[in-house]
PDB file of C-alpha atoms and ligand atoms in Angstrom:
ATOM      1  CA  TYR F  32      28.226 -25.384 -26.935  1.00 72.00           C
ATOM      2  CA  ARG F  33      27.403 -25.397 -30.622  1.00 75.00           C
ATOM      3  CA  VAL F  34      30.227 -26.911 -32.703  1.00 77.00           C
ATOM      4  CA  HIS F  35      30.881 -26.083 -36.371  1.00 80.00           C
ATOM      5  CA  VAL F  36      33.378 -28.380 -38.087  1.00 80.00           C
ATOM      6  CA  THR F  37      34.859 -27.512 -41.498  1.00 82.00           C
ATOM      7  CA  ALA F  38      37.054 -29.927 -43.405  1.00 82.00           C
ATOM      8  CA  GLN F  39      40.426 -28.678 -44.724  1.00 82.00           C
ATOM      9  CA  LYS F  40      41.476 -29.993 -48.096  1.00 83.00           C
ATOM     10  CA  ASP F  41      44.868 -30.001 -49.806  1.00 83.00           C
ATOM     11  CA  ALA F  42      45.520 -28.990 -53.430  1.00 80.00           C
ATOM     12  CA  ALA F  43      44.537 -32.469 -54.668  1.00 81.00           C
ATOM     13  CA  GLY F  44      41.180 -32.185 -52.848  1.00 82.00           C
ATOM     14  CA  ASP F  45      42.014 -34.727 -50.157  1.00 85.00           C
ATOM     15  CA  ILE F  46      40.957 -33.978 -46.616  1.00 83.00           C
ATOM     16  CA  ASN F  47      44.042 -33.302 -44.532  1.00 84.00           C
ATOM     17  CA  GLY F  48      42.577 -31.611 -41.503  1.00 83.00           C
ATOM     18  CA  ALA F  49      39.580 -29.982 -39.854  1.00 81.00           C
ATOM     19  CA  VAL F  50      38.720 -26.705 -38.133  1.00 83.00           C
ATOM     20  CA  ALA F  51      36.316 -26.845 -35.214  1.00 80.00           C
ATOM     21  CA  VAL F  52      34.649 -23.699 -33.889  1.00 82.00           C
ATOM     22  CA  PHE F  53      33.041 -23.901 -30.457  1.00 78.00           C
ATOM     23  CA  GLN F  54      30.343 -21.328 -29.779  1.00 78.00           C
ATOM     24  CA  ASP F  55      28.903 -20.799 -26.306  1.00 78.00           C
ATOM     25  CA  VAL F  56      25.130 -20.857 -26.830  1.00 74.00           C
ATOM     26  CA  THR F  57      24.041 -20.971 -23.182  1.00 75.00           C
ATOM     27  CA  ASP F  58      22.347 -17.550 -23.392  1.00 77.00           C
ATOM     28  CA  ALA F  59      20.777 -18.281 -26.759  1.00 76.00           C
ATOM     29  CA  ARG F  60      19.451 -21.595 -25.469  1.00 75.00           C
ATOM     30  CA  ASN F  61      18.013 -20.015 -22.311  1.00 80.00           C
ATOM     31  CA  PHE F  62      16.367 -17.388 -24.461  1.00 82.00           C
ATOM     32  CA  ASP F  63      14.914 -20.007 -26.821  1.00 83.00           C
ATOM     33  CA  GLN F  64      13.637 -21.999 -23.873  1.00 84.00           C
ATOM     34  CA  MET F  65      12.065 -18.917 -22.294  1.00 84.00           C
ATOM     35  CA  ARG F  66      10.456 -17.982 -25.566  1.00 85.00           C
ATOM     36  CA  SER F  67       8.970 -21.390 -26.176  1.00 86.00           C
ATOM     37  CA  GLU F  68       7.739 -21.536 -22.560  1.00 87.00           C
ATOM     38  CA  PHE F  69       6.099 -18.142 -23.072  1.00 88.00           C
ATOM     39  CA  VAL F  70       4.441 -19.201 -26.340  1.00 89.00           C
ATOM     40  CA  GLY F  71       3.187 -22.349 -24.580  1.00 90.00           C
ATOM     41  CA  ASN F  72       1.759 -20.281 -21.722  1.00 90.00           C
ATOM     42  CA  VAL F  73       0.107 -17.813 -24.077  1.00 92.00           C
ATOM     43  CA  SER F  74      -1.473 -20.597 -26.112  1.00 93.00           C
ATOM     44  CA  HIS F  75      -2.822 -22.175 -22.940  1.00 92.00           C
ATOM     45  CA  GLU F  76      -4.156 -18.843 -21.694  1.00 91.00           C
ATOM     46  CA  LEU F  77      -5.890 -18.207 -25.030  1.00 93.00           C
ATOM     47  CA  ARG F  78      -7.285 -21.695 -25.281  1.00 93.00           C
ATOM     48  CA  THR F  79      -8.895 -21.759 -21.821  1.00 91.00           C
ATOM     49  CA  PRO F  80     -11.448 -18.965 -22.389  1.00 92.00           C
ATOM     50  CA  LEU F  81     -12.037 -20.121 -25.969  1.00 94.00           C
ATOM     51  CA  THR F  82     -12.851 -23.652 -24.802  1.00 95.00           C
ATOM     52  CA  SER F  83     -15.256 -22.274 -22.250  1.00 94.00           C
ATOM     53  CA  ILE F  84     -16.937 -19.956 -24.779  1.00 96.00           C
ATOM     54  CA  LYS F  85     -17.316 -22.791 -27.262  1.00 96.00           C
ATOM     55  CA  GLY F  86     -18.731 -25.101 -24.601  1.00 96.00           C
ATOM     56  CA  PHE F  87     -21.401 -22.636 -23.535  1.00 95.00           C
ATOM     57  CA  VAL F  88     -22.335 -21.723 -27.116  1.00 96.00           C
ATOM     58  CA  GLU F  89     -22.763 -25.415 -27.967  1.00 95.00           C
ATOM     59  CA  THR F  90     -24.888 -26.001 -24.880  1.00 94.00           C
ATOM     60  CA  LEU F  91     -27.078 -23.050 -25.862  1.00 94.00           C
ATOM     61  CA  LEU F  92     -27.442 -24.334 -29.422  1.00 94.00           C
ATOM     62  CA  ASP F  93     -28.272 -27.795 -28.078  1.00 93.00           C
ATOM     63  CA  GLY F  94     -31.413 -26.455 -26.432  1.00 89.00           C
ATOM     64  CA  ALA F  95     -30.366 -24.559 -23.288  1.00 85.00           C
ATOM     65  CA  MET F  96     -31.594 -21.425 -25.061  1.00 86.00           C
ATOM     66  CA  GLU F  97     -35.204 -22.343 -24.252  1.00 89.00           C
ATOM     67  CA  ASN F  98     -34.617 -21.759 -20.551  1.00 89.00           C
ATOM     68  CA  SER F  99     -34.281 -17.988 -20.445  1.00 90.00           C
ATOM     69  CA  GLU F 100     -32.664 -17.818 -16.991  1.00 92.00           C
ATOM     70  CA  GLN F 101     -30.019 -20.379 -17.947  1.00 91.00           C
ATOM     71  CA  CYS F 102     -29.555 -18.637 -21.259  1.00 93.00           C
ATOM     72  CA  ARG F 103     -28.818 -15.324 -19.512  1.00 94.00           C
ATOM     73  CA  ARG F 104     -26.345 -17.002 -17.136  1.00 94.00           C
ATOM     74  CA  PHE F 105     -24.442 -18.694 -19.961  1.00 95.00           C
ATOM     75  CA  LEU F 106     -24.370 -15.503 -22.022  1.00 96.00           C
ATOM     76  CA  SER F 107     -22.929 -13.554 -19.123  1.00 95.00           C
ATOM     77  CA  ILE F 108     -20.148 -16.156 -18.745  1.00 94.00           C
ATOM     78  CA  ILE F 109     -19.456 -15.895 -22.484  1.00 96.00           C
ATOM     79  CA  ASP F 110     -19.363 -12.110 -22.116  1.00 95.00           C
ATOM     80  CA  ALA F 111     -16.884 -12.279 -19.216  1.00 93.00           C
ATOM     81  CA  GLU F 112     -14.640 -14.763 -21.022  1.00 94.00           C
ATOM     82  CA  THR F 113     -14.653 -12.601 -24.147  1.00 95.00           C
ATOM     83  CA  ASN F 114     -13.596  -9.605 -22.045  1.00 93.00           C
ATOM     84  CA  ARG F 115     -10.783 -11.648 -20.527  1.00 92.00           C
ATOM     85  CA  LEU F 116      -9.596 -12.698 -23.985  1.00 94.00           C
ATOM     86  CA  SER F 117      -9.466  -9.121 -25.196  1.00 94.00           C
ATOM     87  CA  ARG F 118      -7.659  -8.023 -22.019  1.00 93.00           C
ATOM     88  CA  LEU F 119      -5.103 -10.771 -22.593  1.00 94.00           C
ATOM     89  CA  ILE F 120      -4.528  -9.584 -26.145  1.00 94.00           C
ATOM     90  CA  GLU F 121      -4.174  -5.982 -24.914  1.00 93.00           C
ATOM     91  CA  ASP F 122      -1.591  -7.102 -22.316  1.00 94.00           C
ATOM     92  CA  LEU F 123       0.348  -9.029 -24.950  1.00 93.00           C
ATOM     93  CA  LEU F 124       0.373  -5.952 -27.177  1.00 92.00           C
ATOM     94  CA  THR F 125       1.617  -3.879 -24.224  1.00 91.00           C
ATOM     95  CA  LEU F 126       4.441  -6.376 -23.647  1.00 90.00           C
ATOM     96  CA  SER F 127       5.479  -6.165 -27.278  1.00 88.00           C
ATOM     97  CA  ALA F 128       5.231  -2.336 -27.177  1.00 87.00           C
ATOM     98  CA  ILE F 129       7.589  -2.316 -24.169  1.00 90.00           C
ATOM     99  CA  GLU F 130      10.019  -4.573 -25.971  1.00 85.00           C
ATOM    100  CA  SER F 131      10.097  -2.312 -29.017  1.00 84.00           C
ATOM    101  CA  LYS F 132      10.463   0.792 -26.845  1.00 84.00           C
ATOM    102  CA  GLU F 133      13.363  -0.839 -25.014  1.00 83.00           C
ATOM    103  CA  LYS F 134      15.626   0.129 -27.890  1.00 80.00           C
ATOM    104  CA  SER F 135      14.341   3.603 -28.619  1.00 81.00           C
ATOM    105  CA  MET F 136      12.771   5.017 -25.499  1.00 85.00           C
ATOM    106  CA  ARG F 137      12.768   8.815 -25.308  1.00 85.00           C
ATOM    107  CA  PRO F 138      11.957   9.642 -21.714  1.00 92.00           C
ATOM    108  CA  LYS F 139      10.808  13.141 -20.796  1.00 94.00           C
ATOM    109  CA  PRO F 140       9.869  14.809 -17.521  1.00 95.00           C
ATOM    110  CA  VAL F 141       6.527  13.399 -16.443  1.00 94.00           C
ATOM    111  CA  CYS F 142       4.415  14.461 -13.497  1.00 91.00           C
ATOM    112  CA  MET F 143       3.500  11.388 -11.452  1.00 90.00           C
ATOM    113  CA  LEU F 144       0.514  13.193  -9.981  1.00 90.00           C
ATOM    114  CA  THR F 145      -0.977  13.783 -13.448  1.00 91.00           C
ATOM    115  CA  SER F 146      -0.334  10.173 -14.366  1.00 94.00           C
ATOM    116  CA  MET F 147      -1.926   8.966 -11.120  1.00 94.00           C
ATOM    117  CA  ARG F 148      -4.999  11.168 -11.632  1.00 93.00           C
ATOM    118  CA  SER F 149      -5.449   9.759 -15.104  1.00 96.00           C
ATOM    119  CA  ALA F 150      -5.321   6.192 -13.693  1.00 97.00           C
ATOM    120  CA  LEU F 151      -7.881   7.183 -11.037  1.00 97.00           C
ATOM    121  CA  ASN F 152     -10.138   8.613 -13.741  1.00 97.00           C
ATOM    122  CA  ILE F 153      -9.923   5.522 -15.905  1.00 97.00           C
ATOM    123  CA  LEU F 154     -10.681   3.207 -12.972  1.00 97.00           C
ATOM    124  CA  GLY F 155     -13.241   5.542 -11.343  1.00 97.00           C
ATOM    125  CA  PRO F 156     -16.238   3.380 -12.325  1.00 97.00           C
ATOM    126  CA  GLN F 157     -14.740   0.228 -10.730  1.00 97.00           C
ATOM    127  CA  ILE F 158     -13.910   2.199  -7.565  1.00 98.00           C
ATOM    128  CA  SER F 159     -17.478   3.457  -7.164  1.00 98.00           C
ATOM    129  CA  GLU F 160     -18.994   0.120  -8.110  1.00 97.00           C
ATOM    130  CA  LYS F 161     -17.278  -1.476  -5.084  1.00 97.00           C
ATOM    131  CA  SER F 162     -17.785   1.596  -2.871  1.00 98.00           C
ATOM    132  CA  LEU F 163     -14.058   1.780  -2.147  1.00 98.00           C
ATOM    133  CA  ARG F 164     -12.496   4.748  -0.376  1.00 98.00           C
ATOM    134  CA  VAL F 165      -9.394   5.957  -2.203  1.00 98.00           C
ATOM    135  CA  GLU F 166      -7.006   8.474  -0.671  1.00 97.00           C
ATOM    136  CA  LEU F 167      -4.142  10.106  -2.538  1.00 95.00           C
ATOM    137  CA  ILE F 168      -1.355  11.532  -0.370  1.00 94.00           C
ATOM    138  CA  TYR F 169       1.121  13.443  -2.499  1.00 88.00           C
ATOM    139  CA  ARG F 170       3.333  16.502  -2.400  1.00 80.00           C
ATOM    140  CA  ARG F 171       3.054  18.363  -5.648  1.00 69.00           C
ATOM    141  CA  ASP F 172       6.681  19.556  -5.688  1.00 70.00           C
ATOM    142  CA  LEU F 173       8.264  16.135  -5.636  1.00 68.00           C
ATOM    143  CA  SER F 174       6.389  14.401  -8.348  1.00 77.00           C
ATOM    144  CA  TYR F 175       8.541  14.597 -11.501  1.00 90.00           C
ATOM    145  CA  ILE F 176      10.541  11.750 -13.024  1.00 94.00           C
ATOM    146  CA  LEU F 177      12.095  11.038 -16.427  1.00 94.00           C
ATOM    147  CA  ALA F 178       9.803   8.537 -18.097  1.00 95.00           C
ATOM    148  CA  ASP F 179       7.787   7.415 -21.054  1.00 93.00           C
ATOM    149  CA  GLU F 180       4.354   8.794 -20.191  1.00 93.00           C
ATOM    150  CA  ASP F 181       2.240   5.976 -21.657  1.00 92.00           C
ATOM    151  CA  LEU F 182       4.293   3.320 -19.927  1.00 94.00           C
ATOM    152  CA  LEU F 183       4.167   5.154 -16.585  1.00 95.00           C
ATOM    153  CA  ASN F 184       0.380   5.422 -16.899  1.00 95.00           C
ATOM    154  CA  GLN F 185       0.284   1.675 -17.463  1.00 95.00           C
ATOM    155  CA  VAL F 186       2.210   1.041 -14.213  1.00 97.00           C
ATOM    156  CA  PHE F 187      -0.254   3.039 -12.134  1.00 97.00           C
ATOM    157  CA  ILE F 188      -3.300   1.608 -13.914  1.00 97.00           C
ATOM    158  CA  ASN F 189      -2.141  -1.973 -13.310  1.00 97.00           C
ATOM    159  CA  LEU F 190      -1.305  -1.442  -9.623  1.00 98.00           C
ATOM    160  CA  LEU F 191      -4.525   0.427  -8.926  1.00 98.00           C
ATOM    161  CA  ASP F 192      -6.537  -2.120 -10.904  1.00 97.00           C
ATOM    162  CA  ASN F 193      -5.130  -4.938  -8.743  1.00 97.00           C
ATOM    163  CA  ALA F 194      -5.769  -3.030  -5.507  1.00 98.00           C
ATOM    164  CA  ILE F 195      -9.392  -2.635  -6.645  1.00 97.00           C
ATOM    165  CA  LYS F 196      -9.782  -6.225  -7.886  1.00 96.00           C
ATOM    166  CA  TYR F 197      -8.419  -7.883  -4.743  1.00 96.00           C
ATOM    167  CA  THR F 198     -10.123  -5.620  -2.191  1.00 97.00           C
ATOM    168  CA  PRO F 199     -13.658  -6.458  -1.071  1.00 97.00           C
ATOM    169  CA  GLU F 200     -16.472  -3.887  -1.208  1.00 97.00           C
ATOM    170  CA  ASN F 201     -16.255  -0.914   1.158  1.00 98.00           C
ATOM    171  CA  GLY F 202     -12.499  -1.400   1.568  1.00 98.00           C
ATOM    172  CA  SER F 203      -9.910   1.318   1.244  1.00 98.00           C
ATOM    173  CA  ILE F 204      -6.885   2.087  -0.906  1.00 98.00           C
ATOM    174  CA  ILE F 205      -4.252   4.635   0.071  1.00 98.00           C
ATOM    175  CA  ILE F 206      -1.791   5.917  -2.531  1.00 97.00           C
ATOM    176  CA  ARG F 207       1.261   7.667  -1.093  1.00 95.00           C
ATOM    177  CA  CYS F 208       4.270   9.285  -2.685  1.00 91.00           C
ATOM    178  CA  ARG F 209       7.348  10.231  -0.717  1.00 90.00           C
ATOM    179  CA  LYS F 210      10.888  11.221  -1.488  1.00 88.00           C
ATOM    180  CA  GLN F 211      13.705   9.211  -0.004  1.00 88.00           C
ATOM    181  CA  ASP F 212      17.232  10.325  -0.868  1.00 86.00           C
ATOM    182  CA  SER F 213      17.163  10.714  -4.632  1.00 89.00           C
ATOM    183  CA  ARG F 214      14.192   8.447  -5.230  1.00 92.00           C
ATOM    184  CA  LEU F 215      10.451   8.917  -5.493  1.00 93.00           C
ATOM    185  CA  ILE F 216       8.575   6.085  -3.865  1.00 94.00           C
ATOM    186  CA  THR F 217       4.918   5.483  -4.633  1.00 95.00           C
ATOM    187  CA  THR F 218       2.952   2.875  -2.685  1.00 97.00           C
ATOM    188  CA  PHE F 219      -0.541   1.424  -3.009  1.00 98.00           C
ATOM    189  CA  THR F 220      -1.868   0.119   0.289  1.00 98.00           C
ATOM    190  CA  ASP F 221      -5.087  -1.886   0.142  1.00 98.00           C
ATOM    191  CA  THR F 222      -7.308  -3.643   2.656  1.00 98.00           C
ATOM    192  CA  GLY F 223      -7.701  -6.654   0.370  1.00 97.00           C
ATOM    193  CA  VAL F 224      -7.269 -10.418   0.533  1.00 97.00           C
ATOM    194  CA  GLY F 225      -3.488 -10.276   0.929  1.00 97.00           C
ATOM    195  CA  ILE F 226      -0.849 -12.663  -0.439  1.00 97.00           C
ATOM    196  CA  PRO F 227       0.727 -15.644   1.383  1.00 97.00           C
ATOM    197  CA  HIS F 228       4.352 -15.109   2.338  1.00 96.00           C
ATOM    198  CA  GLU F 229       5.658 -17.919   0.094  1.00 95.00           C
ATOM    199  CA  SER F 230       3.946 -16.457  -3.001  1.00 96.00           C
ATOM    200  CA  LEU F 231       5.406 -12.966  -2.628  1.00 96.00           C
ATOM    201  CA  PRO F 232       8.618 -13.625  -4.585  1.00 94.00           C
ATOM    202  CA  ARG F 233       6.611 -14.998  -7.517  1.00 96.00           C
ATOM    203  CA  VAL F 234       3.828 -12.450  -8.033  1.00 97.00           C
ATOM    204  CA  PHE F 235       5.850 -10.457 -10.585  1.00 96.00           C
ATOM    205  CA  GLU F 236       6.362 -13.539 -12.819  1.00 94.00           C
ATOM    206  CA  ARG F 237       4.414 -13.797 -16.049  1.00 93.00           C
ATOM    207  CA  PHE F 238       1.157 -15.751 -15.619  1.00 93.00           C
ATOM    208  CA  TYR F 239       1.716 -16.429 -11.914  1.00 94.00           C
ATOM    209  CA  ARG F 240      -1.478 -16.174  -9.827  1.00 95.00           C
ATOM    210  CA  VAL F 241      -1.900 -16.919  -6.147  1.00 95.00           C
ATOM    211  CA  ASP F 242      -5.479 -18.045  -6.649  1.00 93.00           C
ATOM    212  CA  LYS F 243      -6.304 -18.987 -10.244  1.00 90.00           C
ATOM    213  CA  ALA F 244     -10.070 -19.043  -9.735  1.00 89.00           C
ATOM    214  CA  ARG F 245     -10.118 -15.639  -8.065  1.00 88.00           C
ATOM    215  CA  SER F 246      -7.923 -14.116 -10.777  1.00 89.00           C
ATOM    216  CA  ARG F 247     -10.217 -15.583 -13.441  1.00 85.00           C
ATOM    217  CA  ASP F 248     -13.350 -14.310 -11.679  1.00 85.00           C
ATOM    218  CA  GLN F 249     -11.809 -10.861 -11.670  1.00 86.00           C
ATOM    219  CA  GLY F 250     -10.985 -11.114 -15.367  1.00 85.00           C
ATOM    220  CA  GLY F 251      -7.239 -11.220 -14.625  1.00 90.00           C
ATOM    221  CA  THR F 252      -4.651 -12.158 -17.242  1.00 93.00           C
ATOM    222  CA  GLY F 253      -1.739 -12.957 -14.916  1.00 94.00           C
ATOM    223  CA  LEU F 254       0.400 -10.444 -16.813  1.00 95.00           C
ATOM    224  CA  GLY F 255      -0.351  -7.175 -14.980  1.00 96.00           C
ATOM    225  CA  LEU F 256       2.474  -7.261 -12.443  1.00 97.00           C
ATOM    226  CA  SER F 257       5.052  -8.644 -14.872  1.00 95.00           C
ATOM    227  CA  ILE F 258       4.261  -5.657 -17.105  1.00 96.00           C
ATOM    228  CA  VAL F 259       4.701  -3.325 -14.107  1.00 97.00           C
ATOM    229  CA  LYS F 260       8.081  -4.824 -13.237  1.00 96.00           C
ATOM    230  CA  HIS F 261       9.290  -4.734 -16.834  1.00 95.00           C
ATOM    231  CA  ILE F 262       8.360  -1.050 -17.263  1.00 95.00           C
ATOM    232  CA  VAL F 263       9.750   0.044 -13.894  1.00 96.00           C
ATOM    233  CA  GLU F 264      13.078  -1.695 -14.465  1.00 94.00           C
ATOM    234  CA  LEU F 265      13.283  -0.213 -17.959  1.00 94.00           C
ATOM    235  CA  HIS F 266      13.230   3.173 -16.201  1.00 94.00           C
ATOM    236  CA  GLY F 267      15.957   2.178 -13.741  1.00 94.00           C
ATOM    237  CA  GLY F 268      13.410   1.799 -10.953  1.00 96.00           C
ATOM    238  CA  GLU F 269      12.440  -0.982  -8.557  1.00 97.00           C
ATOM    239  CA  VAL F 270       9.267  -2.777  -7.491  1.00 98.00           C
ATOM    240  CA  PHE F 271       8.457  -4.209  -4.081  1.00 97.00           C
ATOM    241  CA  VAL F 272       5.598  -5.830  -2.200  1.00 98.00           C
ATOM    242  CA  GLU F 273       4.610  -6.513   1.395  1.00 97.00           C
ATOM    243  CA  SER F 274       1.462  -8.329   2.371  1.00 97.00           C
ATOM    244  CA  GLU F 275      -0.462 -10.110   5.071  1.00 97.00           C
ATOM    245  CA  VAL F 276      -3.212 -12.606   4.267  1.00 97.00           C
ATOM    246  CA  GLY F 277      -6.623 -11.275   5.226  1.00 96.00           C
ATOM    247  CA  LYS F 278      -5.298  -7.798   6.013  1.00 97.00           C
ATOM    248  CA  GLY F 279      -4.054  -6.361   2.754  1.00 98.00           C
ATOM    249  CA  SER F 280      -1.070  -5.612   0.555  1.00 98.00           C
ATOM    250  CA  ILE F 281       1.350  -2.804  -0.170  1.00 98.00           C
ATOM    251  CA  PHE F 282       2.724  -2.626  -3.694  1.00 98.00           C
ATOM    252  CA  GLY F 283       5.408  -0.037  -4.329  1.00 97.00           C
ATOM    253  CA  VAL F 284       7.506   1.383  -7.139  1.00 97.00           C
ATOM    254  CA  SER F 285      10.514   3.624  -6.818  1.00 96.00           C
ATOM    255  CA  PHE F 286      11.975   5.855  -9.528  1.00 96.00           C
ATOM    256  CA  ILE F 287      14.899   8.252  -9.658  1.00 93.00           C
ATOM    257  CA  ALA F 288      13.535  11.715  -8.912  1.00 91.00           C
ATOM    258  CA  LEU F 289      14.136  14.619 -11.291  1.00 88.00           C
TER     259      LEU F 289
HETATM  260  P1  ADP Z  78      -3.856 -10.965 -12.444  1.00 65.01           P
HETATM  261  O1  ADP Z  78      -4.304 -10.612 -13.814  1.00 65.01           O
HETATM  262  O2  ADP Z  78      -4.126 -12.378 -12.072  1.00 65.01           O
HETATM  263  O3  ADP Z  78      -4.341  -9.981 -11.424  1.00 65.01           O
HETATM  264  P2  ADP Z  78      -1.189  -9.872 -11.929  1.00 65.01           P
HETATM  265  O4  ADP Z  78       0.109 -10.135 -12.614  1.00 65.01           O
HETATM  266  O5  ADP Z  78      -1.698  -8.477 -11.941  1.00 65.01           O
HETATM  267  O6  ADP Z  78      -2.242 -10.886 -12.534  1.00 65.01           O
HETATM  268  O7  ADP Z  78      -1.033 -10.338 -10.415  1.00 65.01           O
HETATM  269  C1  ADP Z  78      -0.526 -11.644 -10.131  1.00 65.01           C
HETATM  270  C2  ADP Z  78      -1.184 -12.226  -8.888  1.00 65.01           C
HETATM  271  O8  ADP Z  78      -0.763 -11.479  -7.739  1.00 65.01           O
HETATM  272  C3  ADP Z  78      -2.711 -12.131  -8.890  1.00 65.01           C
HETATM  273  O9  ADP Z  78      -3.306 -13.237  -9.536  1.00 65.01           O
HETATM  274  C4  ADP Z  78      -3.021 -12.123  -7.398  1.00 65.01           C
HETATM  275  O10 ADP Z  78      -3.027 -13.435  -6.898  1.00 65.01           O
HETATM  276  C5  ADP Z  78      -1.822 -11.394  -6.785  1.00 65.01           C
HETATM  277  N1  ADP Z  78      -2.098  -9.965  -6.528  1.00 65.01           N
HETATM  278  C6  ADP Z  78      -1.736  -8.901  -7.283  1.00 65.01           C
HETATM  279  N2  ADP Z  78      -2.103  -7.736  -6.710  1.00 65.01           N
HETATM  280  C7  ADP Z  78      -2.720  -8.062  -5.549  1.00 65.01           C
HETATM  281  C8  ADP Z  78      -3.309  -7.295  -4.469  1.00 65.01           C
HETATM  282  N3  ADP Z  78      -3.340  -5.957  -4.488  1.00 65.01           N
HETATM  283  N4  ADP Z  78      -3.845  -7.995  -3.419  1.00 65.01           N
HETATM  284  C9  ADP Z  78      -3.804  -9.352  -3.391  1.00 65.01           C
HETATM  285  N5  ADP Z  78      -3.260 -10.113  -4.362  1.00 65.01           N
HETATM  286  C10 ADP Z  78      -2.720  -9.487  -5.422  1.00 65.01           C
END
């Protein structure tokens, strides 16, 4: 509780009483704590790649530049870390865009198939680079929902991006959409590394990674799934995941069908 105390004075100006107002600040305090935790996490996430970039630049300036093979290796690390930094900034901007849309979202009928195709187009190069087989199983007539188009695109991009990132070369990804009662359920099934049972409840948390090194190697920010969950819930939908280590994962989203 936050307590405000005001003194009561009589006509002569002497204090003859007090008024105490008790205000329940549990929610405000939780919010403040969450916010400062988030700022702490963001600062850490920004500092890590910066420290690494600075370290490699200094080593190069100190003479490593003369060895051209080493120089190339260091520059490619700097390049990867720079990409990760800009992805992190993009994800943070997406989070703030979602928060501002929360108040004034104007959903309209959006075709999930169109949105999915656009995600497949954007990630086409990564799919071919790893020689992945991607199958899309959809029925055209059941693919409309009420949504913000940009945000829906982001959901599919993030889920497909993860399926690609965590699946080894020559693996496969199957995207299915089915109608169940009044909901449209879309799932991404991959033949990737899988997620241990005990980590499943945490994968949608901000900055949670099962394997930090692997996420970093893949240029991950740790924000992708928390963005997915945030957007889906903003649309009254739900997210779910099933997985088996070494076999693969199924990530799914369900929305109310139009
Ligand atoms: P990241 O940027 O690290 O990929 P995400 O929020 O997108 O962050 O995902 C959180 C964590 O969940 C990842 O670090 C990874 O450990 C795990 N994960 C997400 N998608 C998959 C998947 N398709 N297969 C295996 N692990 C996954």
